[in-house]
PDB file of C-alpha atoms in Angstrom:
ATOM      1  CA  UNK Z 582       0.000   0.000   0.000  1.00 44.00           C
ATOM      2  CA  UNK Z 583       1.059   3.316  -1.008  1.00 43.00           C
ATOM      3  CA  UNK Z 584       1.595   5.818   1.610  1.00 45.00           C
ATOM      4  CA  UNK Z 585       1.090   9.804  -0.265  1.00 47.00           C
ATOM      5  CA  UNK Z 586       1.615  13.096   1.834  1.00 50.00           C
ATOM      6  CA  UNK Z 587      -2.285  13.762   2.817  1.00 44.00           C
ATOM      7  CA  UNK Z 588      -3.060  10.262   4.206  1.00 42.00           C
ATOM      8  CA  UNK Z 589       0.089  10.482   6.156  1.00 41.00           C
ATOM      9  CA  UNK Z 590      -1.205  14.149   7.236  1.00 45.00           C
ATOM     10  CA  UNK Z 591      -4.454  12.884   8.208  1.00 41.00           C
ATOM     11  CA  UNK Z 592      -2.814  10.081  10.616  1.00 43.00           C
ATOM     12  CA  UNK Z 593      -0.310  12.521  12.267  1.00 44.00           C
ATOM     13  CA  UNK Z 594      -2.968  15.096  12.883  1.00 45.00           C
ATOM     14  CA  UNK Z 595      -5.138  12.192  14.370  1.00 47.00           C
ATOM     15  CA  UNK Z 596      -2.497  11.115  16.536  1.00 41.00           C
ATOM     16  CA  UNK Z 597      -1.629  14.533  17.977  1.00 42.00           C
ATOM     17  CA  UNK Z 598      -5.356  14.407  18.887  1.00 41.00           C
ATOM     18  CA  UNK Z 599      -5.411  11.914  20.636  1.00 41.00           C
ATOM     19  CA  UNK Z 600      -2.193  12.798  23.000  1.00 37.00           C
ATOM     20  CA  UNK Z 601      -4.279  16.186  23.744  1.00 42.00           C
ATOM     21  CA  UNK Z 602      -7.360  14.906  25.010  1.00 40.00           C
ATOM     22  CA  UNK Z 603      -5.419  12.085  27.581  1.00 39.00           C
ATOM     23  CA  UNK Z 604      -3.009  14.561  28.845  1.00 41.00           C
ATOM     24  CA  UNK Z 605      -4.850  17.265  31.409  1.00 37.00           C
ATOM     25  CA  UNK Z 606      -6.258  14.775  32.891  1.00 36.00           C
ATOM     26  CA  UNK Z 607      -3.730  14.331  35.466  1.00 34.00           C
ATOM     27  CA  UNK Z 608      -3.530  18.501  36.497  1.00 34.00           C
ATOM     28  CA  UNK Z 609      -7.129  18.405  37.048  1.00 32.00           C
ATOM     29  CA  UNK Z 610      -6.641  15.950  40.449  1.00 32.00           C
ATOM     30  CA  UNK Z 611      -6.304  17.453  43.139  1.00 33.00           C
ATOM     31  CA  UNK Z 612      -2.549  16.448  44.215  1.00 32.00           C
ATOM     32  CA  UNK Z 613      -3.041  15.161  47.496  1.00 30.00           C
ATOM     33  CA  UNK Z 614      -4.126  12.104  45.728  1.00 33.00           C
ATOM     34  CA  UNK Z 615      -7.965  12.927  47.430  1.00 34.00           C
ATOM     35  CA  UNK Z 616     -10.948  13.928  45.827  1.00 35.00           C
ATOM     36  CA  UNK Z 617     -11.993  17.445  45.841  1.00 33.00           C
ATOM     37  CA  UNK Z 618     -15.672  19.304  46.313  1.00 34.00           C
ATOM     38  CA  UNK Z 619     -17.394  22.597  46.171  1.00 34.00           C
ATOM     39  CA  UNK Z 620     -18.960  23.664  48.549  1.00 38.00           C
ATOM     40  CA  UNK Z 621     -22.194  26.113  48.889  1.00 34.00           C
ATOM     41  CA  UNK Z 622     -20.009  29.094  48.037  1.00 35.00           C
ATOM     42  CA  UNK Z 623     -18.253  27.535  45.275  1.00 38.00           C
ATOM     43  CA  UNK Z 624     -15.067  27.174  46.916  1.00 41.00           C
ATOM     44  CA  UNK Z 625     -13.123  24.059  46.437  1.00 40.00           C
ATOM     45  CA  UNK Z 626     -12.706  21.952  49.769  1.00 40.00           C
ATOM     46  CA  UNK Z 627     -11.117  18.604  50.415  1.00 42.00           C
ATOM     47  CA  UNK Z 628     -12.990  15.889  52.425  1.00 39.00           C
ATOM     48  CA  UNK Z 629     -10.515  16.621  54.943  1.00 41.00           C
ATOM     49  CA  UNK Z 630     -11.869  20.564  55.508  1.00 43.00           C
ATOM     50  CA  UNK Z 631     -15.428  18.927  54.752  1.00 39.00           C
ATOM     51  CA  UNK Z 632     -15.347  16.550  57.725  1.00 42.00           C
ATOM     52  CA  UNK Z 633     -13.520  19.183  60.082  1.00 41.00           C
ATOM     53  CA  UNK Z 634     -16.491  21.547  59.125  1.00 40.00           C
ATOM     54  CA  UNK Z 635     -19.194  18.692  60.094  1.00 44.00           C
ATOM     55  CA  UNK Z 636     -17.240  17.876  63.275  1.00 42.00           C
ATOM     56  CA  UNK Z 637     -17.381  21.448  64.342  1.00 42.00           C
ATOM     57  CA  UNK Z 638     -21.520  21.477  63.517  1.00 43.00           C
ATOM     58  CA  UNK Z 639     -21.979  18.919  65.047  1.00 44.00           C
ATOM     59  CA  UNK Z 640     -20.478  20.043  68.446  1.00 40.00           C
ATOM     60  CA  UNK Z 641     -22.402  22.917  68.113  1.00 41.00           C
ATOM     61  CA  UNK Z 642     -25.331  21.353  67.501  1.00 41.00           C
ATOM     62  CA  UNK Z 643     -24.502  19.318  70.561  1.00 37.00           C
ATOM     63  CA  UNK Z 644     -24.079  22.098  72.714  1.00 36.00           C
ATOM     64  CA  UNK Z 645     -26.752  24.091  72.029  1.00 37.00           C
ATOM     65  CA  UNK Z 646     -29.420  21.878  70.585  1.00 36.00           C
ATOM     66  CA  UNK Z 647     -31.278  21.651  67.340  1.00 40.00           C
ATOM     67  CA  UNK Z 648     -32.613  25.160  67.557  1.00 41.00           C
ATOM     68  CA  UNK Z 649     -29.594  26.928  69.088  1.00 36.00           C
ATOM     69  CA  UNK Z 650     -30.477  26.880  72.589  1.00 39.00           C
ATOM     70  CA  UNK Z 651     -29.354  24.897  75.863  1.00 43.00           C
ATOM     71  CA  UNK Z 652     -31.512  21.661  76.514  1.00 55.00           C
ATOM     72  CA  UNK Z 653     -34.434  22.287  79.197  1.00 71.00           C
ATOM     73  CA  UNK Z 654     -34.569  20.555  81.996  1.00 85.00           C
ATOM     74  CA  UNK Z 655     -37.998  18.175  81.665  1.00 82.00           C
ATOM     75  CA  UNK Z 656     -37.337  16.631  84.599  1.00 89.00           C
ATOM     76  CA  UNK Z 657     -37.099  18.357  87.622  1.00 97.00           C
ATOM     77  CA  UNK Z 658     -40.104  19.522  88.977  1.00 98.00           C
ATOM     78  CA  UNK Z 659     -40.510  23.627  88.095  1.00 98.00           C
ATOM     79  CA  UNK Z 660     -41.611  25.972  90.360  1.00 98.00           C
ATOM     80  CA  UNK Z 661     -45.748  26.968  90.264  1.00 97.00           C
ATOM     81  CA  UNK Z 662     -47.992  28.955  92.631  1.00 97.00           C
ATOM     82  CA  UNK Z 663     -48.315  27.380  96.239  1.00 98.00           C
ATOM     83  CA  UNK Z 664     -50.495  24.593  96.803  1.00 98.00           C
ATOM     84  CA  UNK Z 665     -52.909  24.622 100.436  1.00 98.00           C
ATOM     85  CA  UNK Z 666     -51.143  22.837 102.874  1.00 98.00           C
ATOM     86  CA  UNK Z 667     -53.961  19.674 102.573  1.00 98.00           C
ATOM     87  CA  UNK Z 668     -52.539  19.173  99.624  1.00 98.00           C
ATOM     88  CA  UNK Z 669     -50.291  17.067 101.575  1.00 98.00           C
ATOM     89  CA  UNK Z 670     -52.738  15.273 103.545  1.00 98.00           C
ATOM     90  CA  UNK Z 671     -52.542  12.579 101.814  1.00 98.00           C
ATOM     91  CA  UNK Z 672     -48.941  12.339 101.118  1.00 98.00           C
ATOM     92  CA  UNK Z 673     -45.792  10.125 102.924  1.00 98.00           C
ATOM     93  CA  UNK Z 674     -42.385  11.155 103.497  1.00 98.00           C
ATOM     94  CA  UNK Z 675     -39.274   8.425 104.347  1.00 98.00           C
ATOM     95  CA  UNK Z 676     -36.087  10.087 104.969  1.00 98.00           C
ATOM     96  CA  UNK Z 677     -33.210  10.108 107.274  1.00 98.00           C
ATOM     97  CA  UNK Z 678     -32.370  11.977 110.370  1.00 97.00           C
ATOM     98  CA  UNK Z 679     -32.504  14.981 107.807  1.00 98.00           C
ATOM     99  CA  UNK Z 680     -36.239  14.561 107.073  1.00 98.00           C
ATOM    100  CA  UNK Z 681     -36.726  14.085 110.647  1.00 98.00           C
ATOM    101  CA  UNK Z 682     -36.422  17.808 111.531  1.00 98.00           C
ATOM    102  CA  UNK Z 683     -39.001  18.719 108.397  1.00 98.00           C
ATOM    103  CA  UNK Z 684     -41.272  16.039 110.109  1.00 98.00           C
ATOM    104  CA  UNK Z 685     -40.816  17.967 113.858  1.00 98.00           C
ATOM    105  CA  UNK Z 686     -41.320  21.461 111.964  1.00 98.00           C
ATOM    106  CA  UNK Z 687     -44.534  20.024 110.130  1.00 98.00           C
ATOM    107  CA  UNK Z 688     -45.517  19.139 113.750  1.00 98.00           C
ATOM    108  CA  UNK Z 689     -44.925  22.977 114.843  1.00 98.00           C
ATOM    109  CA  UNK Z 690     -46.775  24.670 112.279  1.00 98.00           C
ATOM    110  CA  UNK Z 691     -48.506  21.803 109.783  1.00 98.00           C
ATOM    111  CA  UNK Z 692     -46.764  23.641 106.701  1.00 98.00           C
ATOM    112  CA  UNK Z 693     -47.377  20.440 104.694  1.00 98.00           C
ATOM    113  CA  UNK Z 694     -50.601  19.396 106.186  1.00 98.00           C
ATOM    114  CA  UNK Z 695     -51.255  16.244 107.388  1.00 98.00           C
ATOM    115  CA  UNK Z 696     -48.324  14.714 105.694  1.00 98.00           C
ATOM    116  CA  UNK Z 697     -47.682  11.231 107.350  1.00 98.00           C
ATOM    117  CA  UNK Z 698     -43.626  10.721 107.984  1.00 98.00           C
ATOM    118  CA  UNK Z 699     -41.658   7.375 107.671  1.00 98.00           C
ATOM    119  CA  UNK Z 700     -38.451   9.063 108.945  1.00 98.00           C
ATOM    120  CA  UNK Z 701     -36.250   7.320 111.550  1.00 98.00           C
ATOM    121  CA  UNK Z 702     -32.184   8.386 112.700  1.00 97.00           C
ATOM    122  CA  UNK Z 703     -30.008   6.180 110.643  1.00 96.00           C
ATOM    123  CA  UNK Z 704     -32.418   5.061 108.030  1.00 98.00           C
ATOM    124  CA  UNK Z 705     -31.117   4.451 104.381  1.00 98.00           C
ATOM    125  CA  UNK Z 706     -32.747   2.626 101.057  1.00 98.00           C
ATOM    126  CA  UNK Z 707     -30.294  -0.043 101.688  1.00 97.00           C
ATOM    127  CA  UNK Z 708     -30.749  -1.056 105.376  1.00 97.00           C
ATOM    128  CA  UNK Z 709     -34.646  -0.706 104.736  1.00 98.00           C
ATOM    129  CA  UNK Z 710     -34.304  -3.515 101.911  1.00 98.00           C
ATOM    130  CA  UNK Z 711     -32.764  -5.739 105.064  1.00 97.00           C
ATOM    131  CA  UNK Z 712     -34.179  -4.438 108.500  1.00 97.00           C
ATOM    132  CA  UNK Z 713     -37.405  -6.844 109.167  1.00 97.00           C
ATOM    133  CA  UNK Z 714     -40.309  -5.669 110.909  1.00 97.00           C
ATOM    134  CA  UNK Z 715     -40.017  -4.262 114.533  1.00 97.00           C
ATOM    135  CA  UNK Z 716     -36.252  -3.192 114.330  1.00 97.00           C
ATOM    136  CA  UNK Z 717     -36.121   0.410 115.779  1.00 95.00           C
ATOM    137  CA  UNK Z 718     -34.480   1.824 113.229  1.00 95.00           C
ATOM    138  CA  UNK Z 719     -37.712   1.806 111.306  1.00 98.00           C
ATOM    139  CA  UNK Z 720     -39.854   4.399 111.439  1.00 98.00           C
ATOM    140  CA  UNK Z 721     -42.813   4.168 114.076  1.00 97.00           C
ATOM    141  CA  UNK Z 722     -46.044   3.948 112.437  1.00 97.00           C
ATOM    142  CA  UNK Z 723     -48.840   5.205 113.608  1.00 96.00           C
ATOM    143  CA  UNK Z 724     -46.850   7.470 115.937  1.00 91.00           C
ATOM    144  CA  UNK Z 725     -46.808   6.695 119.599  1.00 93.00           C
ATOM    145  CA  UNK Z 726     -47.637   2.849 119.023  1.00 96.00           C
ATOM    146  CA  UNK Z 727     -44.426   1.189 119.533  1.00 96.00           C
ATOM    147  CA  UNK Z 728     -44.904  -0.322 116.285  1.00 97.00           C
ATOM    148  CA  UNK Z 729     -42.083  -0.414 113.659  1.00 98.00           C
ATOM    149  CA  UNK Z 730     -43.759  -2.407 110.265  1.00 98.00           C
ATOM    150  CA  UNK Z 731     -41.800  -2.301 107.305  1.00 98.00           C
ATOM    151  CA  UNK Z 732     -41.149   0.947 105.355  1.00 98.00           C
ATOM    152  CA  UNK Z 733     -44.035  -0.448 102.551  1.00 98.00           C
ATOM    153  CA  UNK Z 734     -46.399  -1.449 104.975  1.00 98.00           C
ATOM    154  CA  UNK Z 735     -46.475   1.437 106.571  1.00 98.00           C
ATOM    155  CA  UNK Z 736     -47.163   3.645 103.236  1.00 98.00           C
ATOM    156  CA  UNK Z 737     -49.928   0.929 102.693  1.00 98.00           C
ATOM    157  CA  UNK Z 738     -51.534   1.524 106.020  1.00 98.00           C
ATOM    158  CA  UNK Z 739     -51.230   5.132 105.947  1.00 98.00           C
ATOM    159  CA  UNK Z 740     -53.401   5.000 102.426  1.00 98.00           C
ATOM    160  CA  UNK Z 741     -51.112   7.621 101.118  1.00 98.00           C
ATOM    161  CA  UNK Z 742     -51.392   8.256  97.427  1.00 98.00           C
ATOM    162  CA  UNK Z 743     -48.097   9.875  96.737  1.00 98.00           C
ATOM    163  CA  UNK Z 744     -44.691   9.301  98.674  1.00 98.00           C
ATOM    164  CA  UNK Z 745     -41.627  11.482  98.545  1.00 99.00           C
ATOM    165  CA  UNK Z 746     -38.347   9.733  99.404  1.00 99.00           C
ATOM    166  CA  UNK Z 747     -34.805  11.389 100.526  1.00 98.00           C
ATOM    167  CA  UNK Z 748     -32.474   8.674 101.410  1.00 98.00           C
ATOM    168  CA  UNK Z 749     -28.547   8.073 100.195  1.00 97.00           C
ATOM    169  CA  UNK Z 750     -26.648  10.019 103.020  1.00 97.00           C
ATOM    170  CA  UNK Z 751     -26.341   7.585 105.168  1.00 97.00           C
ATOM    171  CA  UNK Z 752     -25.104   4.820 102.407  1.00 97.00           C
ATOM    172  CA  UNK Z 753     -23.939   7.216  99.547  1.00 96.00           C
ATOM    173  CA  UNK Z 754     -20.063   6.151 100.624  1.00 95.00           C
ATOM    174  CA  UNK Z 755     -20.655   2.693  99.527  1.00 95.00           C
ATOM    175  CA  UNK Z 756     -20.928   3.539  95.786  1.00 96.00           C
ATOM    176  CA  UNK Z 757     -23.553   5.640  93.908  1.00 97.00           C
ATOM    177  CA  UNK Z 758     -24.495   2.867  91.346  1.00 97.00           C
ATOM    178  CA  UNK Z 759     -24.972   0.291  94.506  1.00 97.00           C
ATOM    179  CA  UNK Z 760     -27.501   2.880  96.401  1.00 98.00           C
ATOM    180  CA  UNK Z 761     -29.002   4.417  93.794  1.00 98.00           C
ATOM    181  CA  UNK Z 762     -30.332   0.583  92.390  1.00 98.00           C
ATOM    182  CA  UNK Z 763     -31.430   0.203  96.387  1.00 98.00           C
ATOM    183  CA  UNK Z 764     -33.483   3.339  96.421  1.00 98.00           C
ATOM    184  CA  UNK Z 765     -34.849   2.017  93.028  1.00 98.00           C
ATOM    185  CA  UNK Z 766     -36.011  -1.565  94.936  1.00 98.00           C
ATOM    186  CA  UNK Z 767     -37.364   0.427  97.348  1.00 98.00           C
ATOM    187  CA  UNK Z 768     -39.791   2.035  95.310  1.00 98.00           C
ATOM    188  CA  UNK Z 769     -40.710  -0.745  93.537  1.00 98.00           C
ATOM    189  CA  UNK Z 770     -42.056  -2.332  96.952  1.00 98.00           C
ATOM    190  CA  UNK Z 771     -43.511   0.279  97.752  1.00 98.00           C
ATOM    191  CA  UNK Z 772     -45.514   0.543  94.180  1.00 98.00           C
ATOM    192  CA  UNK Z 773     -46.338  -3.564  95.046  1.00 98.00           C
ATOM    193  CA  UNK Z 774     -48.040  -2.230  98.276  1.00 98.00           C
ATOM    194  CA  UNK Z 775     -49.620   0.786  96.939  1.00 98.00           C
ATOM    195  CA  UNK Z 776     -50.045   0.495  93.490  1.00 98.00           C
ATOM    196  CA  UNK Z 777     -50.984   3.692  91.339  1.00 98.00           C
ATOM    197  CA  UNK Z 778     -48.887   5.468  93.934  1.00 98.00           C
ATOM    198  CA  UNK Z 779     -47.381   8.590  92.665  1.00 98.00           C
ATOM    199  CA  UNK Z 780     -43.399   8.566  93.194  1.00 98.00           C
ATOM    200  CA  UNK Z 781     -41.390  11.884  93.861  1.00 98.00           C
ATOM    201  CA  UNK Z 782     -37.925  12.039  94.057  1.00 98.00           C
ATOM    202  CA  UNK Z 783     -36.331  14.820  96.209  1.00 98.00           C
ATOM    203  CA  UNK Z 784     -32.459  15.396  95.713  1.00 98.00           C
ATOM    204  CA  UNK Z 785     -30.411  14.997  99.144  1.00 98.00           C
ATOM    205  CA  UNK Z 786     -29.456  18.040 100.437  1.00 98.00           C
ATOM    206  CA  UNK Z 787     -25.421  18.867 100.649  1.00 98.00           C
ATOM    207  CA  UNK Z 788     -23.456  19.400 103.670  1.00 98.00           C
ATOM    208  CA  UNK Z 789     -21.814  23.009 105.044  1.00 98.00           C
ATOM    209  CA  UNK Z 790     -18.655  23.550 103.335  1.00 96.00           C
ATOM    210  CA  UNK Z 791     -16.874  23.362 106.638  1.00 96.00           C
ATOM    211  CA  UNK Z 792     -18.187  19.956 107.599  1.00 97.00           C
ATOM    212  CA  UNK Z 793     -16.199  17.503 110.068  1.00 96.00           C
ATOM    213  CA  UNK Z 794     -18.156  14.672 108.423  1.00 95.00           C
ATOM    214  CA  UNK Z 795     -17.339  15.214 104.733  1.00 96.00           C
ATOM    215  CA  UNK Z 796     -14.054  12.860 103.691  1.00 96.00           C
ATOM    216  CA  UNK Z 797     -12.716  11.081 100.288  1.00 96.00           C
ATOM    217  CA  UNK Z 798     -16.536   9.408  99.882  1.00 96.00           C
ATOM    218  CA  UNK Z 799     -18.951  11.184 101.518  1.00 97.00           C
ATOM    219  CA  UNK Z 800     -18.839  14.817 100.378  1.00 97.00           C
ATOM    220  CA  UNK Z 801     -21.003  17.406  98.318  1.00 97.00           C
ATOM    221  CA  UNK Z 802     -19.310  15.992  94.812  1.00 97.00           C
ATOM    222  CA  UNK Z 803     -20.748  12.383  95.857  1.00 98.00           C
ATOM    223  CA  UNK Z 804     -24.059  13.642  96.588  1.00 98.00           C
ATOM    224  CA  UNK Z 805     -24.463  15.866  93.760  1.00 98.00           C
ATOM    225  CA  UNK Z 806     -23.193  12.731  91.969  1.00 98.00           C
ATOM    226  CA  UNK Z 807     -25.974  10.436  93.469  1.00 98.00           C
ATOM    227  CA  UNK Z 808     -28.423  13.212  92.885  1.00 98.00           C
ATOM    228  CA  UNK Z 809     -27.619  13.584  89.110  1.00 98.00           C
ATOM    229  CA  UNK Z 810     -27.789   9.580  88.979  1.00 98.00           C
ATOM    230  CA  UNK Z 811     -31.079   9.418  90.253  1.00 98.00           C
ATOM    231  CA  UNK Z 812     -32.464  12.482  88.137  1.00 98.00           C
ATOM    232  CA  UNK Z 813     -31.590  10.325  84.918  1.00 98.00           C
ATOM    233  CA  UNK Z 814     -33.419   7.508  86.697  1.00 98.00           C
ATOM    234  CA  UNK Z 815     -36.387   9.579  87.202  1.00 98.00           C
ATOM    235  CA  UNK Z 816     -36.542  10.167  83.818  1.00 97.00           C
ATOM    236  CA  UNK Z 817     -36.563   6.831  83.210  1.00 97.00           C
ATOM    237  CA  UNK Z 818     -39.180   5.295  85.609  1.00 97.00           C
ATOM    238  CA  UNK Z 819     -41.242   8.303  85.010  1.00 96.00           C
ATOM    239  CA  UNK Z 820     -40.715   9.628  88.638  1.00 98.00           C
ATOM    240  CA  UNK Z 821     -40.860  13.092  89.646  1.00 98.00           C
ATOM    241  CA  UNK Z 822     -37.533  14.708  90.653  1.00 98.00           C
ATOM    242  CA  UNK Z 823     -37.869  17.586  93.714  1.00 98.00           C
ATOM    243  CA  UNK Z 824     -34.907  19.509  93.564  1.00 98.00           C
ATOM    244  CA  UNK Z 825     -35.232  20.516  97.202  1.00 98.00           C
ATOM    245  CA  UNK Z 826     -31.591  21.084  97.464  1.00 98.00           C
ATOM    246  CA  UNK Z 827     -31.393  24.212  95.285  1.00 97.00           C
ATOM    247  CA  UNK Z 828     -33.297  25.686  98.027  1.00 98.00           C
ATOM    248  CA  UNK Z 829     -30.714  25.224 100.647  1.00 98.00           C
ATOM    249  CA  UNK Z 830     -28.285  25.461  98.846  1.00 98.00           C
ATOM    250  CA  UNK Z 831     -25.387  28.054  98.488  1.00 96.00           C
ATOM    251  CA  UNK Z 832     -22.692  29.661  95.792  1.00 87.00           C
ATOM    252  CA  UNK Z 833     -20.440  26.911  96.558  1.00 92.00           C
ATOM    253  CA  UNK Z 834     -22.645  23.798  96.339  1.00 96.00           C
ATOM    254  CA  UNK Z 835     -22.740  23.866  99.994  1.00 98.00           C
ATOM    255  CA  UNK Z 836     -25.724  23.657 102.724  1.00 98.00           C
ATOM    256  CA  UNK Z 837     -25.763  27.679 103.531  1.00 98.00           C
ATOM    257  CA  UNK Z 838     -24.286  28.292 106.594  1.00 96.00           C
ATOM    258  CA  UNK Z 839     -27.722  29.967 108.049  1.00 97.00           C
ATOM    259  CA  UNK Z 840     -29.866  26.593 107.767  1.00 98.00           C
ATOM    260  CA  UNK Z 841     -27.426  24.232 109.336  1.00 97.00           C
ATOM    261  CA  UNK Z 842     -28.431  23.008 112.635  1.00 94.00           C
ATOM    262  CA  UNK Z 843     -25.424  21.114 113.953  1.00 93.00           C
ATOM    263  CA  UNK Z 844     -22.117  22.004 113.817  1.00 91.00           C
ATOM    264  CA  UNK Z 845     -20.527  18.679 114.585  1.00 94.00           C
ATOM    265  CA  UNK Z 846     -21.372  17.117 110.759  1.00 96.00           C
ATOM    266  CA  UNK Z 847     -22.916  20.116 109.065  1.00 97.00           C
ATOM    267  CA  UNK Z 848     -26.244  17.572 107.573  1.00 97.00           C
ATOM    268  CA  UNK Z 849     -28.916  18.039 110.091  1.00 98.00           C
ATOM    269  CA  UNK Z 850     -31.121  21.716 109.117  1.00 98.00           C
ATOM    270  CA  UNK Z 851     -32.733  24.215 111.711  1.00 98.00           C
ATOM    271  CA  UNK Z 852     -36.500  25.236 111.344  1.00 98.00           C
ATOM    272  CA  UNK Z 853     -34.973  28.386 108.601  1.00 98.00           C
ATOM    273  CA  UNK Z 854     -33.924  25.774 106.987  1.00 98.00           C
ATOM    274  CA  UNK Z 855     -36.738  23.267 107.472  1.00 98.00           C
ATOM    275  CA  UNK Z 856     -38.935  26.449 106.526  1.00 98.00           C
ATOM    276  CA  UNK Z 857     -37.219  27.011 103.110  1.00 98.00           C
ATOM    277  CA  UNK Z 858     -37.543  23.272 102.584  1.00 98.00           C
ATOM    278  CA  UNK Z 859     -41.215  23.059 103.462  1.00 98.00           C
ATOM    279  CA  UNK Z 860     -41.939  26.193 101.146  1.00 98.00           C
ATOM    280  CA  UNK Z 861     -40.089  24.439  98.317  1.00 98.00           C
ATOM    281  CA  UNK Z 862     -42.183  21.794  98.549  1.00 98.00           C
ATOM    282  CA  UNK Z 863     -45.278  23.825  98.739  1.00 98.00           C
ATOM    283  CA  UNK Z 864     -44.521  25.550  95.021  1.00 98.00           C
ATOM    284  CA  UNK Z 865     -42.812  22.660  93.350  1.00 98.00           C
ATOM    285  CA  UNK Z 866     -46.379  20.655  92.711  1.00 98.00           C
ATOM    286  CA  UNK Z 867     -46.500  18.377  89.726  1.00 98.00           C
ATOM    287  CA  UNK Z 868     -49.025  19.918  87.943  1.00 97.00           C
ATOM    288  CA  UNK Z 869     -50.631  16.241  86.821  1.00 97.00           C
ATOM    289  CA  UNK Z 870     -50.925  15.647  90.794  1.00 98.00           C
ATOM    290  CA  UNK Z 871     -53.137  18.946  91.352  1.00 96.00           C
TER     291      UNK Z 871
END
């Protein structure tokens, strides 16, 4: 086959072609070896910038929530107008020593009614679970009879229809996660007893900042610990949560200095601070329970 000067033409412009549409393709990677984007400005970004910029979203979205602001606290109980004091006429308090000077102020001036306490020196979730009926440290019931049933029987007897519970300083040194499950069990034999019984949750109150009794496991940190651990557990069991310690409490997370009614561990209140506790109480009413 004969070869003349315009097929030869025709093949070396073809060829040349051919080179020029393979070559750029190389310059238009991006040379980190990485894909590139655009963004909503049209700016070129690398998933490296694109991932940075989600991180940093997200953490703000974290932060502040889906509409920019902190999360509210649906838990707690929020403050309303007062309640009459026979509101709590039908209502049962178990606590520790603590409780027992709100139970001797309620006595004084019936602040909360008719309120029936199961409040006894010493008392915690977990030696209720294990104390059989007629030990002392359980709380007399009815008052005056000598008679000392267990902390569920009692609440059944009483008829009460909503019980309020502040225990954990007297076992909180053992380990939150053990005492908090305790306080749960508790509950739940109580609900056995009582069923459709509404539960409310009050936060134990902190000690003074100066308090002989506070050491490496019993202190305000453990408490508010407990306190937070049994908020989330509210939430879960659908309990109320009575933030009664805000109440009493000071700027440094301690018991103010002005409701503290014993010097020698900086727990027990005086009636100012039983008073501010009783008035909490009074405008922190579920508003379902109304």
């Amino acid at each position: 086959m004969k070869w003349n000067r315009w097929t030869i033409a025709v093949l070396t412009l073809s060829l040349l072609l051919a080179l020029a549409a393979c070559g750029p393709a190389q310059d238009a990677a991006d040379p980190t070896g990485e894909d590139s984007t655009t963004n909503q400005t049209g700016e070129t970004t690398s998933p490296e910038d694109t991932q940075t910029t989600q991180e940093n979203q997200d953490g703000q979205d974290g932060q502040n929530g889906q509409n920019g602001e902190e999360a509210a606290d649906t838990v707690s109980v929020p403050e309303s107008a007062p309640v009459d004091a026979d509101w709590f006429d039908d209502a049962a308090f178990v606590g520790d020593s603590v409780s027992v000077t709100l139970a001797n102020y309620n006595s004084s001036y019936g602040t909360l009614g008719k309120a029936k306490f199961f409040c006894s020196v010493s008392l915690s979730q977990t030696n209720a679970l294990s104390y059989q009926a007629g030990n002392e440290r359980l709380p007399e019931y009815p008052a005056g009879s000598g008679q000392h049933p267990r902390i569920e029987d009692g609440i059944a007897a009483s008829g009460a229809k909503k019980v309020y519970l502040m225990l954990g300083m007297n076992c909180i040194a053992s380990g939150v996660d053990r005492v908090s499950q305790d306080l749960v069990t508790l509950v739940s034999k109580i609900q056995e007893k009582s069923p459709g019984i509404a539960v409310l949750i009050e936060s134990v109150t902190p000690m003074t900042a100066d308090s002989p009794r506070a050491d490496g496991s019993l202190n305000n940190f453990t408490i508010q610990e407990f306190n937070e651990k049994m908020k989330a557990i509210c939430q879960e069991k659908q309990w109320y949560y009575v933030n009664v310690a805000e109440a009493v409490t000071g700027d440094a997370g301690a018991l103010k200095a002005e409701y503290s009614g014993d010097k020698a561990m900086g727990i027990h209140f005086n009636y100012d601070g039983a008073a501010a506790w009783a008035n909490y109480l009074l405008t922190h009413v579920p508003e379902a329970l109304k």
